[in-house]
Structures are given as structure tokens and as C-alpha cells.
Amino acid sequence: MANKKPNIEHIRHSLAHLLAMAVLEKWPKARLGVGPVIENGFYYDFLLPKNAKPGLEDLKELEQKMVKLIKQNLDFKGKRLSFVEAKKLFKDLNQDFKLELLADLKKYGTTDDSAINNQLSGAVSKGKANRQSPIAISVYQTGDFVDLCRGGHVKNTREINPKAFQLTKIAGAYWRGNEKNPMLIRFYGVAFETEKELKDYLKNLEEAEKRDHRKISKAQELFLLTEEVGPGLALWLPNGAVIRREIENFQIQEQIKLDYQHVYSPHIGQKSLWVKSGHWELYRDKMYSPMDVEGEEYLVKPMTCPMHIQSYKIHPRSYKELPLRIAEVAAVYRYEQSGELNGLLRVRAFTQDDAHIFCTPDQAVDEFLGVFRFIQKLYKTFGFSDYRVRAGFRSAKEKYLGQTKVWKEAEKKLAQALEQSGADFFIAKGEAAFYGPKADFLIKDALGREWQCGTVQIDFMLPERFDLRYIDRDGKEKVPVMIHRAPLGSLERFLAILIEHYAGAFPLWLAPVQAVVMPLGLKHLSFAKKVFQQLKDLEIRVELWDEDTISKRIRNAELKKIPYALVIGDKEVKAKAVAVRQRGKGDLGAIKIEKFVKQVQKEIEKKK
């Protein structure tokens, strides 16, 4: 009988333990944090001695130590200990972070911070919180090393290919993600079953680093993040603002065609608004602390739904007015821990292409499909063709608003809509919003990385909580269904994805600078200025570059990834033309100005 192929997750988890062993060999007084499996690899957190300043050379040394451990053919042995035994073990090992985790296991039955917070905030019903001590504590031993761990692992290190893993980087991470806790050192690694998989991944990773939106932004001056303003608070620079404005205008124009009505809502609102919606109870960890305004508590808004509800309530509604589609390009604010912030991908203040559709229950599926078609059009325009949909359903582990019967009806409508859409979708329990099931759109970029962007949510709960009604055909009052939708999600996050997808080479309609005019010499400057002004008058984003040598200017345009460079010399002045160099295609030769203008306008209009 052939040997069973080792589970890649078990390989990665085992490598995390081997990393801890290597770190303890190098720094015996290191305190162990946690070492989970993550996508493509693993990490482990450590509190190192004060004099330890790990660098890239240490990664190589630790890697070599791990290879030596692998070649020792060490067994991974699971054991079950009582709390008393486990406490004594980790106390003797001077591992206080493990003792803290043990204390949580004893008190809450889990070490998962979100589950503990749910218990502390009352999100788990009283009497149902798991505060019973487990029968035994699971630990795993490899050689002389013992770790608090549920498993699983390989049975022996001979199952790990020593050429198929690599330690990749070092970062800081607060213990348990709380900035009030000590800052630990996190060592990251990647691991695969074969050496080829590792090499392919590292090659892709190298390309991803070249595409890093923060690096490209610095070169193209798109946005700015500074400690002086505050972590996670992005400043849009003029070039980035152009891209954002084009995206916003495109969305608004398309939504107007679909009968959306656009509104503006304030950045703050009374706390009672979000208490009524359920956000204060079930979304509080993502909301900022209340501020006092003349004795009343106010919050900066984490989302717009309670405010758009007010727009619905301005007068009694009839079924004839439904569906009512209310949209806003809205600034919202959500608390993210500093260790989770990541360029524009995760920020504390962001912009949502938000909208809420109020409709009858019979209209819900069609409205969802309408949103779905709109999202498809958007993604096609931006060059994303490969995506799938995650259907977020309720799970028994979390607390939600409303009754099971209502949830089943909402989930049924979501599934019905997804089936009719023909989308590639899968169901993920526990991924629902607290007020209803949702469909999240996961798109793949040019490197095959998957990103969550748009979302559509079916909500039977908030309309009832806010006493929304409409008069139906039979003359009776009924409760509308509310559909929450944000096709791109966070514009900040979507722009980060776009930057990396295009590697900074934006399509013409989005490019901050669409063309540069370059006279060869002083005698060509007068005509170049006329060309520049003609393009500017036609709202083509153009710049005039008349300094440095022509080769340097052309090179600079290539580095800045500007779509068109227009060179003007004697021949061009005489022919009233421009010598066109197109990004990615090179020299296209001389083209009459009128012809070039029509070509560019058509390309912008079609959003190629």
C-alpha cells in the first residue's frame, strides 16, 4: 500500500514548530507567542531578548537550523495534559504567553480573541458561553521542544522537503493584535510540497513586490500615508485624486442610468442611531469611541445604512415607488488595529461606493441580479474577468439579529439569485453580515491573487427595526426588503488592487497624465504650446515637457508609464502633426493632430 501524501497544512504547521526550535537554539531566552498556518506558509511570534536585532542574515541562519532539524527525522508526538500539568510545564519553561493562553482556555474554553470578546460583550447568550474547562490540554513534542497546540502535524520530519520552504521576512506584531500589549517579532515563512512550487511562488512574489502599490504610488505621487496625519489615514495627491475622481464619476453616471438617486450624509451621527440598527451591539469593535456633543453621544459613521434609511422615511411610501435606489460615494471610518494596517488595502478612513435598495420581497431577486449585472460591467471595464462569489450564510457560532425563519427566507432568496446569475459561487457559513446573508465578490488580479471587493447583502432586519413601511397593492402596510451593495467596496482598497493589477500602467481613461508634449528644441516650442493647449481645451490631461534632452524626457515618460509621448520637430511643425510614442508599443510615427485627437477621444470614451 502506498504511503499517504502528507497534508500541506500539516507540513506548514510543523515548520512553524521547527522555526520555534531554531529560534530557541539561537536565543534561548526567547518567549513564544503563537505560530499558525497562513496562506502559502506560516509564521511564529517571539519576544526576543532586548539586545536581539534580527535581520536577513538571521533568517538564513534560522533556515539552516531548520534544515538540520528536518534531517534528524524527528517525530511529532501529541500529548494530553491536565491543566495543572500544562501550567507547571510552561511555568518551568518560563513561557508566560503560553500561561496566558492556558488561563483563557480555562476561563472561556477558547483562545480565540473574537470568541472571547463575544462572551465578554454578551454576544453569546448568557448561560451558553463556553467557560467550562476542557478535559485535557493538547501539546505537541518534537525532540526536546514542547508547544501548546491542537495539531495537526506530520508524523516525522522526513515528510518535509527541506528544499521546499523558505523564511521570507521579519515584521513586528503586537501580542494578540492589541497595541497595549508587547510588540513581538514575527518571522514569516512559505512552504510547499515541491521545490518547483516554491520557486514559482517566489518568482511570483518578486513580481508582486515590484507591483506593490506603495512603491508605485511613491514613484507616481498617487497618495500619502504619514504618521503626522495618523496611521491608516490616506491623503490623496493630485495624481491619485484624478484616478479616484474618474472612478467615482464613472460609477455615478452608470448608476444614474439605472435610476439610482444620489445623496450626501454627515460624517457623524447620534450614537442612538447605531444602537437601534444593532451595530453598537454587534459591530462595536470596528467603531470609534463616542464623542460628547452638548451632552449627547455621537459617533463617526462606520457605514451609511442607518442614514439612508432616514431618506426612505421622509414620507409614506407606496409599492409604486419601489424599488427605491439610494446611492452615495461615502466617507466612512472603522477602527483597525495598527498592526493590521496595510497601505491602502486596509485603512481607518475609506470611501465606499455605497447604495441601499428598498424593494418588495417579490422584487428582491431581480434587484440582486440587477446589482450583479452592474458589478459584472464594472469589473469588465477595469479589466477583471476572473472572479467568484462567496455566499455568506449564518453560522451557529455567531450572534445575529432576527429569527431563524426570517434568515432562512433571506438565504433562500440569495441562493435563488446566485443560481439565476450563473455565477461561480460557494457557500461559506459564518460569513454573513449580522443583519443578513451576503454575496462577496472575489476577483483575481494579473498575478492570480484573489481579493475581496464588492458585496451585496439582503436584509430583512433593519427595515423592521427602523419601522419602515410601504402601502402594497392590497392597501395594507408591509415591510420592505433592504439590499445593501458596494460593487467595488472600499475605493482605497480597490485602487490599491488596480495599481498592482496594472503595475502602475493605467489605461488611458484612468491615467493621471494621458499625454506629454515634447518639443525637440526652442524653435519647436511655440507649436508645441499650441498642441498642448488644444489637447487641454479638449479635456485631455496633458503636460508640456521642454527641459532636458529628448532621450531623458522619453525615458522619464516611460518610467512614469504615461500612455502617450508626443515629440515635435521640424517635420511635425511643417505637417501640423506629432510623432507619437505609445506606451507598450513604441514609435507609431507622425500622426496629424486632428487624427490623434480623435483616436485618443475614442479610446477614452470606450475605456479600453
Coordinates of C-alpha atoms in Angstrom, one line a residue:
M1 CA 0.0 0.0 0.0
A2 CA 1.4 3.4 -1.0
N3 CA 2.3 5.9 1.7
K4 CA -0.3 8.6 2.2
K5 CA 0.7 12.0 0.9
P6 CA 1.3 14.5 3.7
N7 CA -1.2 17.3 4.2
I8 CA 0.4 20.6 3.1
E9 CA -1.3 22.4 6.1
H10 CA 0.4 19.8 8.4
I11 CA 3.7 20.5 6.8
R12 CA 3.4 24.2 7.3
H13 CA 2.3 23.8 10.9
S14 CA 5.2 21.5 11.6
L15 CA 7.6 24.0 10.1
A16 CA 6.3 26.7 12.4
H17 CA 7.3 24.4 15.4
L18 CA 10.7 23.8 13.8
L19 CA 11.1 27.6 13.4
A20 CA 10.4 28.0 17.2
M21 CA 13.0 25.3 17.9
A22 CA 15.6 27.1 15.7
V23 CA 14.8 30.5 17.4
L24 CA 15.2 29.0 20.9
E25 CA 18.5 27.5 19.8
K26 CA 19.8 30.9 18.8
W27 CA 18.0 32.9 21.5
P28 CA 17.4 30.5 24.5
K29 CA 15.6 33.2 26.5
A30 CA 13.0 33.9 23.7
R31 CA 9.3 33.9 24.8
L32 CA 7.0 32.1 22.5
G33 CA 3.8 33.7 21.1
V34 CA 1.8 31.8 18.5
G35 CA 2.7 30.1 15.3
P36 CA -0.3 29.4 13.0
V37 CA -0.5 28.3 9.4
I38 CA -1.4 31.1 6.9
E39 CA -2.0 31.2 3.2
N40 CA 1.1 29.7 1.5
G41 CA 3.0 29.3 4.7
F42 CA 3.3 30.0 8.4
Y43 CA 4.7 32.5 10.9
Y44 CA 5.7 32.5 14.6
D45 CA 5.8 35.4 17.0
F46 CA 8.5 35.8 19.6
L47 CA 9.5 38.2 22.4
L48 CA 13.3 38.2 21.9
P49 CA 16.0 39.5 24.3
K50 CA 16.4 43.3 24.2
N51 CA 19.8 43.0 22.5
A52 CA 18.5 40.9 19.7
K53 CA 18.1 42.8 16.4
P54 CA 17.2 40.2 13.8
G55 CA 17.9 40.8 10.2
L56 CA 18.0 39.0 6.8
E57 CA 21.2 37.2 7.8
D58 CA 19.4 35.7 10.8
L59 CA 16.6 34.4 8.5
K60 CA 19.3 32.4 6.6
E61 CA 20.8 31.1 9.8
L62 CA 17.4 30.0 11.2
E63 CA 16.6 28.4 7.9
Q64 CA 19.8 26.3 8.0
K65 CA 19.0 25.3 11.6
M66 CA 15.5 24.1 10.5
V67 CA 17.0 22.1 7.6
K68 CA 19.3 20.3 10.1
L69 CA 16.3 19.6 12.3
I70 CA 14.4 18.1 9.4
K71 CA 17.3 15.8 8.5
Q72 CA 17.2 14.4 12.1
N73 CA 14.0 12.6 11.3
L74 CA 12.2 13.9 14.4
D75 CA 8.8 12.7 15.4
F76 CA 5.9 15.0 16.3
K77 CA 4.1 13.4 19.3
G78 CA 0.8 14.7 20.6
K79 CA 0.1 14.5 24.3
R80 CA -2.9 15.3 26.5
L81 CA -2.2 17.0 29.8
S82 CA -4.3 18.2 32.7
F83 CA -4.4 22.0 33.4
V84 CA -2.2 21.6 36.4
E85 CA 0.4 19.6 34.4
A86 CA 0.3 22.0 31.5
K87 CA 0.6 25.1 33.7
K88 CA 3.6 23.5 35.5
L89 CA 5.2 22.6 32.2
F90 CA 5.0 26.1 30.7
K91 CA 5.9 27.8 34.0
D92 CA 9.0 25.7 34.2
L93 CA 9.8 26.7 30.6
N94 CA 9.3 30.3 31.5
Q95 CA 6.8 30.8 28.7
D96 CA 4.4 33.4 30.2
F97 CA 2.4 33.9 26.9
K98 CA 1.5 30.2 26.9
L99 CA 0.4 30.6 30.5
E100 CA -1.9 33.4 29.4
L101 CA -3.4 31.2 26.7
L102 CA -3.9 28.4 29.2
A103 CA -5.7 30.8 31.5
D104 CA -8.1 31.8 28.7
L105 CA -8.7 28.1 27.9
K106 CA -9.7 27.5 31.5
K107 CA -11.9 30.6 31.7
Y108 CA -13.5 30.7 28.3
G109 CA -12.8 27.3 26.7
T110 CA -11.0 29.0 23.8
T111 CA -8.0 31.2 23.0
D112 CA -9.8 32.9 20.0
D113 CA -9.9 36.6 20.8
S114 CA -13.1 37.2 18.8
A115 CA -14.9 34.4 20.6
I116 CA -13.7 35.7 24.0
N117 CA -14.8 39.3 23.1
N118 CA -18.3 37.9 22.1
Q119 CA -18.6 36.3 25.5
L120 CA -17.4 39.5 27.3
S121 CA -19.7 41.7 25.4
G122 CA -22.7 39.4 25.8
A123 CA -22.8 38.5 22.1
V124 CA -23.0 34.9 23.3
S125 CA -26.3 34.3 25.1
K126 CA -26.0 34.1 28.9
G127 CA -25.5 30.6 30.1
K128 CA -24.3 29.4 26.7
A129 CA -20.8 30.8 26.9
N130 CA -18.2 28.1 27.0
R131 CA -16.5 28.7 30.3
Q132 CA -16.1 25.1 31.2
S133 CA -12.5 23.8 31.5
P134 CA -11.6 21.3 28.8
I135 CA -10.9 17.8 29.9
A136 CA -7.3 18.0 28.8
I137 CA -4.8 20.3 27.2
S138 CA -3.2 19.3 23.8
V139 CA 0.5 19.7 23.5
Y140 CA 3.0 18.5 20.8
Q141 CA 6.5 17.5 21.4
T142 CA 9.3 17.4 18.9
G143 CA 12.7 16.4 20.3
D144 CA 13.0 18.5 23.5
F145 CA 10.6 21.1 22.3
V146 CA 7.0 21.2 23.6
D147 CA 4.3 23.6 22.4
L148 CA 0.7 24.3 23.3
C149 CA -1.0 23.1 20.1
R150 CA -4.1 21.3 18.8
G151 CA -2.2 19.9 15.8
G152 CA -2.1 18.6 13.1
H153 CA 1.4 17.9 12.1
V154 CA 3.4 15.5 10.0
K155 CA 4.3 12.3 11.9
N156 CA 8.0 12.7 11.2
T157 CA 10.2 15.5 9.7
R158 CA 11.2 13.1 6.9
E159 CA 7.8 14.0 5.4
I160 CA 9.0 17.6 4.9
N161 CA 11.0 18.5 1.8
P162 CA 13.9 20.7 3.1
K163 CA 14.2 22.4 -0.3
A164 CA 10.5 23.4 -0.5
F165 CA 10.4 26.0 2.2
Q166 CA 12.0 29.4 2.9
L167 CA 11.8 32.1 5.6
T168 CA 10.8 35.3 3.8
K169 CA 10.6 38.3 6.1
I170 CA 10.6 39.8 9.6
A171 CA 7.8 42.1 11.0
G172 CA 6.5 43.5 14.2
A173 CA 3.2 42.3 15.7
Y174 CA 1.5 43.2 19.0
W175 CA 0.8 40.2 21.2
R176 CA -2.8 39.1 20.3
G177 CA -3.1 42.1 18.0
N178 CA -3.6 44.6 20.8
E179 CA -1.4 47.7 20.7
K180 CA -1.5 47.8 24.5
N181 CA 0.4 44.5 24.6
P182 CA 4.2 44.0 24.0
M183 CA 5.5 44.2 20.4
L184 CA 6.7 40.8 19.3
I185 CA 9.0 39.8 16.4
R186 CA 7.2 37.8 13.7
F187 CA 9.2 35.5 11.4
Y188 CA 7.3 34.6 8.2
G189 CA 7.9 31.5 6.0
V190 CA 6.4 29.9 2.9
A191 CA 6.3 26.2 2.3
F192 CA 5.1 23.8 -0.4
E193 CA 5.3 20.2 -1.3
T194 CA 7.9 20.6 -4.0
E195 CA 10.9 22.8 -4.8
K196 CA 9.4 23.8 -8.1
E197 CA 6.2 25.1 -6.3
L198 CA 8.5 27.1 -4.0
K199 CA 10.5 28.6 -6.9
D200 CA 7.3 29.5 -8.8
Y201 CA 5.8 31.2 -5.8
L202 CA 9.0 33.2 -5.0
K203 CA 9.1 34.3 -8.6
N204 CA 5.5 35.5 -8.4
L205 CA 6.3 37.1 -5.0
E206 CA 9.2 39.1 -6.6
E207 CA 6.8 40.3 -9.3
A208 CA 4.3 41.2 -6.6
E209 CA 6.9 43.3 -4.8
K210 CA 7.6 45.2 -8.0
R211 CA 3.9 45.9 -8.3
D212 CA 3.5 47.0 -4.6
H213 CA 1.0 49.9 -4.7
R214 CA 3.0 51.8 -2.1
K215 CA 6.2 51.7 -4.2
I216 CA 4.3 52.7 -7.4
S217 CA 2.5 55.4 -5.5
K218 CA 5.8 56.9 -4.4
A219 CA 7.1 57.0 -8.0
Q220 CA 3.9 58.3 -9.4
E221 CA 2.8 60.5 -6.5
L222 CA -0.7 59.0 -6.0
F223 CA -1.3 59.0 -2.3
L224 CA 0.4 59.7 1.0
L225 CA 0.3 58.0 4.4
T226 CA 2.2 59.8 7.2
E227 CA 2.5 59.3 11.0
E228 CA 1.9 63.1 11.4
V229 CA -1.6 62.8 10.0
G230 CA -2.2 59.4 11.6
P231 CA -1.8 55.7 10.7
G232 CA -4.4 54.4 8.2
L233 CA -5.5 57.9 7.1
A234 CA -4.7 58.4 3.4
L235 CA -4.1 61.7 1.7
W236 CA -4.9 61.7 -2.0
L237 CA -2.3 63.6 -4.0
P238 CA -3.3 65.3 -7.3
N239 CA -2.5 62.3 -9.5
G240 CA -4.3 59.8 -7.3
A241 CA -7.2 62.2 -6.9
V242 CA -7.6 62.1 -10.7
I243 CA -7.9 58.3 -10.8
R244 CA -10.4 58.4 -7.8
R245 CA -12.5 61.1 -9.5
E246 CA -12.7 59.2 -12.8
I247 CA -13.8 56.0 -10.9
E248 CA -16.4 57.9 -8.9
N249 CA -17.7 59.8 -12.0
F250 CA -18.0 56.6 -14.0
Q251 CA -19.9 54.9 -11.2
I252 CA -22.3 57.8 -10.7
Q253 CA -23.0 58.1 -14.4
E254 CA -23.7 54.4 -14.7
Q255 CA -25.9 54.4 -11.6
I256 CA -28.0 57.3 -12.9
K257 CA -28.8 55.2 -16.0
L258 CA -30.1 52.6 -13.5
D259 CA -32.3 55.1 -11.7
Y260 CA -30.2 55.5 -8.6
Q261 CA -30.8 58.7 -6.6
H262 CA -27.6 60.1 -5.1
V263 CA -27.5 61.7 -1.6
Y264 CA -24.9 63.0 0.9
S265 CA -24.9 62.2 4.6
P266 CA -23.0 63.6 7.5
H267 CA -19.8 62.1 8.8
I268 CA -21.1 61.8 12.4
G269 CA -24.5 60.9 13.9
Q270 CA -26.0 60.2 17.3
K271 CA -25.0 57.0 18.9
S272 CA -28.6 56.0 19.3
L273 CA -28.9 55.6 15.6
W274 CA -26.3 52.8 15.6
V275 CA -27.8 51.3 18.8
K276 CA -31.1 51.0 17.0
S277 CA -29.5 49.4 14.0
G278 CA -27.7 46.8 16.1
H279 CA -24.2 48.0 15.0
W280 CA -23.3 49.2 18.5
E281 CA -24.1 45.8 20.0
L282 CA -22.6 43.6 17.2
Y283 CA -20.1 45.7 15.4
R284 CA -18.7 47.8 18.2
D285 CA -15.1 46.5 17.9
K286 CA -14.9 48.3 14.5
M287 CA -16.4 51.6 15.7
Y288 CA -14.6 54.5 17.3
S289 CA -15.4 55.7 20.8
P290 CA -18.3 58.2 21.2
M291 CA -17.7 61.9 21.4
D292 CA -19.6 64.3 23.6
V293 CA -21.6 66.9 21.8
E294 CA -23.6 69.1 24.2
G295 CA -24.3 66.2 26.5
E296 CA -25.2 63.7 23.7
E297 CA -23.0 60.9 22.4
Y298 CA -22.1 61.0 18.7
L299 CA -20.1 58.5 16.6
V300 CA -18.2 58.9 13.3
K301 CA -20.1 56.8 10.9
P302 CA -18.8 53.3 10.1
M303 CA -21.4 52.8 7.4
T304 CA -24.3 54.8 5.8
C305 CA -27.3 52.4 6.1
P306 CA -29.0 54.0 9.1
M307 CA -28.7 57.4 7.4
H308 CA -30.1 56.2 4.0
I309 CA -33.0 54.7 6.0
Q310 CA -33.8 58.2 7.0
S311 CA -34.1 59.2 3.3
Y312 CA -36.6 56.4 2.8
K313 CA -38.7 57.7 5.8
I314 CA -39.2 61.3 4.6
H315 CA -42.8 60.5 3.6
P316 CA -45.2 57.5 3.4
R317 CA -44.2 55.1 0.6
S318 CA -46.3 53.2 -1.9
Y319 CA -45.4 50.0 -3.7
K320 CA -45.4 52.1 -6.9
E321 CA -42.3 53.9 -5.7
L322 CA -40.3 50.7 -5.2
P323 CA -37.7 49.8 -5.8
L324 CA -36.1 52.9 -4.4
R325 CA -32.3 53.0 -5.0
I326 CA -30.4 55.5 -2.8
A327 CA -26.6 55.8 -3.5
E328 CA -23.7 57.8 -2.1
V329 CA -19.9 58.0 -2.5
A330 CA -19.5 58.0 1.2
A331 CA -16.5 58.5 3.6
V332 CA -16.7 56.0 6.5
Y333 CA -14.5 55.3 9.5
R334 CA -13.7 52.0 11.0
Y335 CA -11.2 51.1 13.7
E336 CA -8.4 48.9 12.6
Q337 CA -5.5 47.9 14.9
S338 CA -2.2 49.5 13.8
G339 CA -0.7 46.0 13.2
E340 CA -3.4 45.3 10.6
L341 CA -3.0 48.5 8.5
N342 CA -1.5 47.9 5.1
G343 CA -1.1 50.8 2.6
L344 CA -4.5 51.5 1.0
L345 CA -5.5 47.8 1.4
R346 CA -6.5 48.3 5.0
V347 CA -7.1 51.9 6.3
R348 CA -9.1 53.6 9.0
A349 CA -10.9 56.1 6.8
F350 CA -12.1 55.0 3.4
T351 CA -14.7 55.7 0.7
Q352 CA -17.5 53.3 -0.2
D353 CA -19.4 53.2 -3.4
D354 CA -22.4 52.6 -1.2
A355 CA -26.1 52.2 -2.0
H356 CA -29.3 50.8 -0.4
I357 CA -32.2 49.5 -2.4
F358 CA -35.6 49.4 -0.8
C359 CA -37.9 46.9 -2.5
T360 CA -40.8 44.5 -2.1
P361 CA -39.9 40.9 -1.2
D362 CA -41.0 39.9 -4.7
Q363 CA -38.5 42.3 -6.3
A364 CA -35.5 41.2 -4.1
V365 CA -34.2 38.6 -6.5
D366 CA -34.5 40.8 -9.6
E367 CA -32.8 43.7 -7.7
F368 CA -30.0 41.5 -6.7
L369 CA -29.5 40.3 -10.3
G370 CA -29.5 43.9 -11.4
V371 CA -26.7 44.7 -9.0
F372 CA -24.9 41.6 -10.1
R373 CA -25.0 42.7 -13.8
F374 CA -23.8 46.2 -12.8
I375 CA -20.8 44.6 -10.9
Q376 CA -20.0 42.5 -13.9
K377 CA -19.9 45.6 -16.1
L378 CA -17.7 47.4 -13.7
Y379 CA -15.2 44.6 -13.4
K380 CA -15.1 44.1 -17.2
T381 CA -14.3 47.8 -17.6
F382 CA -11.5 47.6 -15.1
G383 CA -10.0 44.5 -16.7
F384 CA -11.1 41.8 -14.2
S385 CA -12.6 38.8 -15.8
D386 CA -11.7 36.0 -13.3
Y387 CA -13.8 36.1 -10.2
R388 CA -16.1 34.0 -8.0
V389 CA -18.7 34.7 -5.4
R390 CA -18.7 33.8 -1.7
A391 CA -22.2 33.4 -0.4
G392 CA -22.0 34.3 3.3
F393 CA -24.6 32.4 5.4
R394 CA -25.3 32.4 9.1
S395 CA -23.5 30.0 11.4
A396 CA -24.4 28.8 14.9
K397 CA -21.2 30.2 16.4
E398 CA -22.0 33.9 16.0
K399 CA -24.9 36.2 17.1
Y400 CA -27.2 37.7 14.5
L401 CA -30.3 39.9 14.5
G402 CA -33.6 38.3 13.9
Q403 CA -35.3 34.9 13.9
T404 CA -34.2 31.7 12.2
K405 CA -37.4 31.7 10.0
V406 CA -36.5 35.2 8.6
W407 CA -32.9 34.2 8.0
K408 CA -33.9 31.1 6.1
E409 CA -36.1 33.2 3.8
A410 CA -33.3 35.7 3.2
E411 CA -30.7 32.9 2.5
K412 CA -33.2 31.3 0.1
K413 CA -33.5 34.5 -1.9
L414 CA -29.8 35.0 -2.0
A415 CA -29.2 31.4 -3.2
Q416 CA -32.0 31.8 -5.8
A417 CA -30.4 35.0 -7.1
L418 CA -27.0 33.4 -7.3
E419 CA -28.3 30.4 -9.2
Q420 CA -30.1 32.6 -11.7
S421 CA -26.9 34.7 -12.2
G422 CA -24.9 31.7 -13.4
A423 CA -22.0 32.8 -11.2
D424 CA -19.3 30.6 -9.8
F425 CA -20.2 30.7 -6.1
F426 CA -19.7 28.7 -3.0
I427 CA -21.4 28.9 0.4
A428 CA -19.4 30.0 3.5
K429 CA -21.1 29.6 6.8
G430 CA -20.2 32.3 9.3
E431 CA -19.5 35.0 6.6
A432 CA -22.9 36.6 6.8
A433 CA -23.4 40.2 8.0
F434 CA -25.1 40.3 11.4
Y435 CA -28.4 41.5 9.7
G436 CA -28.5 39.2 6.7
P437 CA -26.7 36.9 4.2
K438 CA -24.4 38.4 1.6
A439 CA -22.5 37.7 -1.6
D440 CA -18.9 38.9 -1.7
F441 CA -17.1 39.1 -5.0
L442 CA -13.6 37.7 -5.0
I443 CA -11.6 38.8 -8.0
K444 CA -8.2 37.6 -9.3
D445 CA -5.6 40.1 -10.5
A446 CA -2.9 39.8 -13.1
L447 CA -0.8 37.7 -10.7
G448 CA -3.6 35.3 -9.8
R449 CA -4.0 36.8 -6.3
E450 CA -7.6 36.8 -5.0
W451 CA -9.1 39.9 -3.5
Q452 CA -12.5 40.5 -1.9
C453 CA -14.1 43.6 -3.4
G454 CA -17.8 44.1 -4.0
T455 CA -20.6 42.9 -1.7
V456 CA -24.4 42.6 -2.0
Q457 CA -26.4 41.9 1.2
I458 CA -30.1 41.0 1.6
D459 CA -31.5 42.5 4.8
F460 CA -34.9 41.7 6.4
M461 CA -33.9 43.0 9.8
L462 CA -33.1 46.8 9.7
P463 CA -36.3 47.7 7.9
E464 CA -38.2 46.2 10.8
R465 CA -36.0 47.7 13.5
F466 CA -36.5 51.2 11.9
D467 CA -40.2 50.6 11.3
L468 CA -40.1 51.0 7.6
R469 CA -43.3 50.5 5.7
Y470 CA -45.0 50.8 2.3
I471 CA -48.6 50.5 1.2
D472 CA -49.0 47.5 -1.0
R473 CA -51.5 46.8 -3.8
D474 CA -54.0 45.5 -1.3
G475 CA -53.9 48.7 0.6
K476 CA -52.1 47.1 3.6
E477 CA -48.8 48.3 5.2
K478 CA -45.9 46.0 4.6
V479 CA -42.2 45.9 5.5
P480 CA -39.8 46.4 2.6
V481 CA -36.6 44.4 1.9
M482 CA -33.4 46.3 2.0
I483 CA -30.4 45.4 -0.2
H484 CA -27.0 46.8 0.8
R485 CA -24.5 47.0 -2.0
A486 CA -21.0 48.3 -2.6
P487 CA -19.7 47.0 -6.0
L488 CA -16.1 48.0 -5.5
G489 CA -16.2 48.0 -1.7
S490 CA -13.6 50.5 -0.4
L491 CA -12.3 52.8 -3.2
E492 CA -9.0 53.0 -1.4
R493 CA -8.6 49.2 -1.4
F494 CA -9.8 48.9 -5.0
L495 CA -7.3 51.5 -6.1
A496 CA -4.5 49.6 -4.4
I497 CA -5.6 46.5 -6.2
L498 CA -5.8 48.4 -9.5
I499 CA -2.4 49.9 -9.1
E500 CA -0.9 46.4 -8.6
H501 CA -3.1 44.8 -11.3
Y502 CA -1.9 47.3 -13.9
A503 CA 1.6 47.6 -12.3
G504 CA 1.0 51.4 -12.5
A505 CA 0.4 51.4 -16.2
F506 CA -3.2 52.7 -16.1
P507 CA -5.5 52.6 -19.1
L508 CA -5.8 55.9 -20.9
W509 CA -9.1 56.9 -19.3
L510 CA -7.7 56.5 -15.8
A511 CA -4.1 57.7 -16.3
P512 CA -3.4 60.9 -14.3
V513 CA -1.4 62.3 -17.2
Q514 CA -2.6 61.0 -20.6
A515 CA 0.0 62.6 -22.8
V516 CA 3.1 64.7 -22.7
V517 CA 4.2 67.1 -25.4
M518 CA 8.0 67.3 -26.1
P519 CA 9.5 69.9 -28.4
L520 CA 12.9 68.9 -29.7
G521 CA 14.3 72.4 -29.4
L522 CA 13.5 76.0 -28.7
K523 CA 12.3 76.7 -32.3
H524 CA 9.6 74.0 -31.9
L525 CA 8.3 75.3 -28.6
S526 CA 5.7 77.7 -30.0
F527 CA 4.0 74.9 -32.0
A528 CA 4.3 72.6 -29.0
K529 CA 2.4 75.1 -26.8
K530 CA -0.4 75.2 -29.4
V531 CA -0.7 71.4 -29.4
F532 CA -0.6 71.4 -25.6
Q533 CA -3.4 74.0 -25.3
Q534 CA -5.5 72.2 -28.0
L535 CA -5.4 69.0 -26.1
K536 CA -6.0 70.7 -22.8
D537 CA -9.1 72.5 -24.2
L538 CA -10.4 69.1 -25.2
E539 CA -10.1 67.9 -21.5
I540 CA -7.2 65.6 -22.3
R541 CA -4.8 65.5 -19.3
V542 CA -1.6 66.7 -20.9
E543 CA 1.7 68.2 -19.8
L544 CA 4.4 70.2 -21.7
W545 CA 8.0 69.0 -21.1
D546 CA 10.7 71.2 -22.6
E547 CA 13.7 70.6 -20.4
D548 CA 16.5 68.0 -20.5
T549 CA 17.5 66.1 -23.6
I550 CA 14.7 64.4 -25.6
S551 CA 16.1 60.9 -24.7
K552 CA 15.8 61.8 -21.0
R553 CA 12.3 63.1 -21.4
I554 CA 11.2 60.0 -23.3
R555 CA 12.8 57.8 -20.7
N556 CA 11.0 59.7 -17.9
A557 CA 7.7 59.3 -19.6
E558 CA 8.3 55.6 -19.8
L559 CA 9.2 55.4 -16.1
K560 CA 6.1 57.3 -15.2
K561 CA 4.1 55.0 -17.5
I562 CA 2.4 57.8 -19.4
P563 CA 0.3 56.4 -22.2
Y564 CA 1.4 58.9 -25.0
A565 CA 4.6 60.9 -25.6
L566 CA 4.2 63.4 -28.4
V567 CA 7.5 64.6 -30.0
I568 CA 7.6 67.7 -32.1
G569 CA 10.5 68.6 -34.5
D570 CA 10.8 70.3 -37.9
K571 CA 8.8 67.7 -39.8
E572 CA 6.0 67.7 -37.3
V573 CA 5.7 71.6 -37.3
K574 CA 5.6 71.6 -41.1
A575 CA 3.0 68.8 -41.3
K576 CA 1.0 70.0 -38.3
A577 CA 1.5 66.6 -36.8
V578 CA 3.1 64.9 -33.8
A579 CA 5.5 62.0 -33.6
V580 CA 3.6 59.5 -31.4
R581 CA 5.2 57.1 -29.0
Q582 CA 2.6 54.9 -27.3
R583 CA 3.3 53.1 -24.0
G584 CA 4.0 49.4 -24.7
K585 CA 4.0 49.8 -28.5
G586 CA 6.9 52.3 -29.1
D587 CA 7.1 54.7 -32.0
L588 CA 4.0 54.9 -34.1
G589 CA 5.3 57.6 -36.4
A590 CA 3.9 61.0 -37.3
I591 CA 0.2 61.4 -37.0
K592 CA -1.9 64.5 -37.9
I593 CA -3.1 66.3 -34.7
E594 CA -6.8 66.0 -35.6
K595 CA -6.4 62.3 -36.2
F596 CA -4.5 61.8 -33.0
V597 CA -7.2 63.7 -31.0
K598 CA -10.0 61.6 -32.5
Q599 CA -8.0 58.4 -31.7
V600 CA -7.5 59.4 -28.1
Q601 CA -11.0 60.6 -27.5
K602 CA -12.4 57.3 -28.9
E603 CA -10.0 55.3 -26.6
I604 CA -11.1 57.4 -23.6
E605 CA -14.8 57.1 -24.4
K606 CA -14.6 53.3 -24.8
K607 CA -12.5 52.9 -21.7
K608 CA -10.2 50.4 -23.4

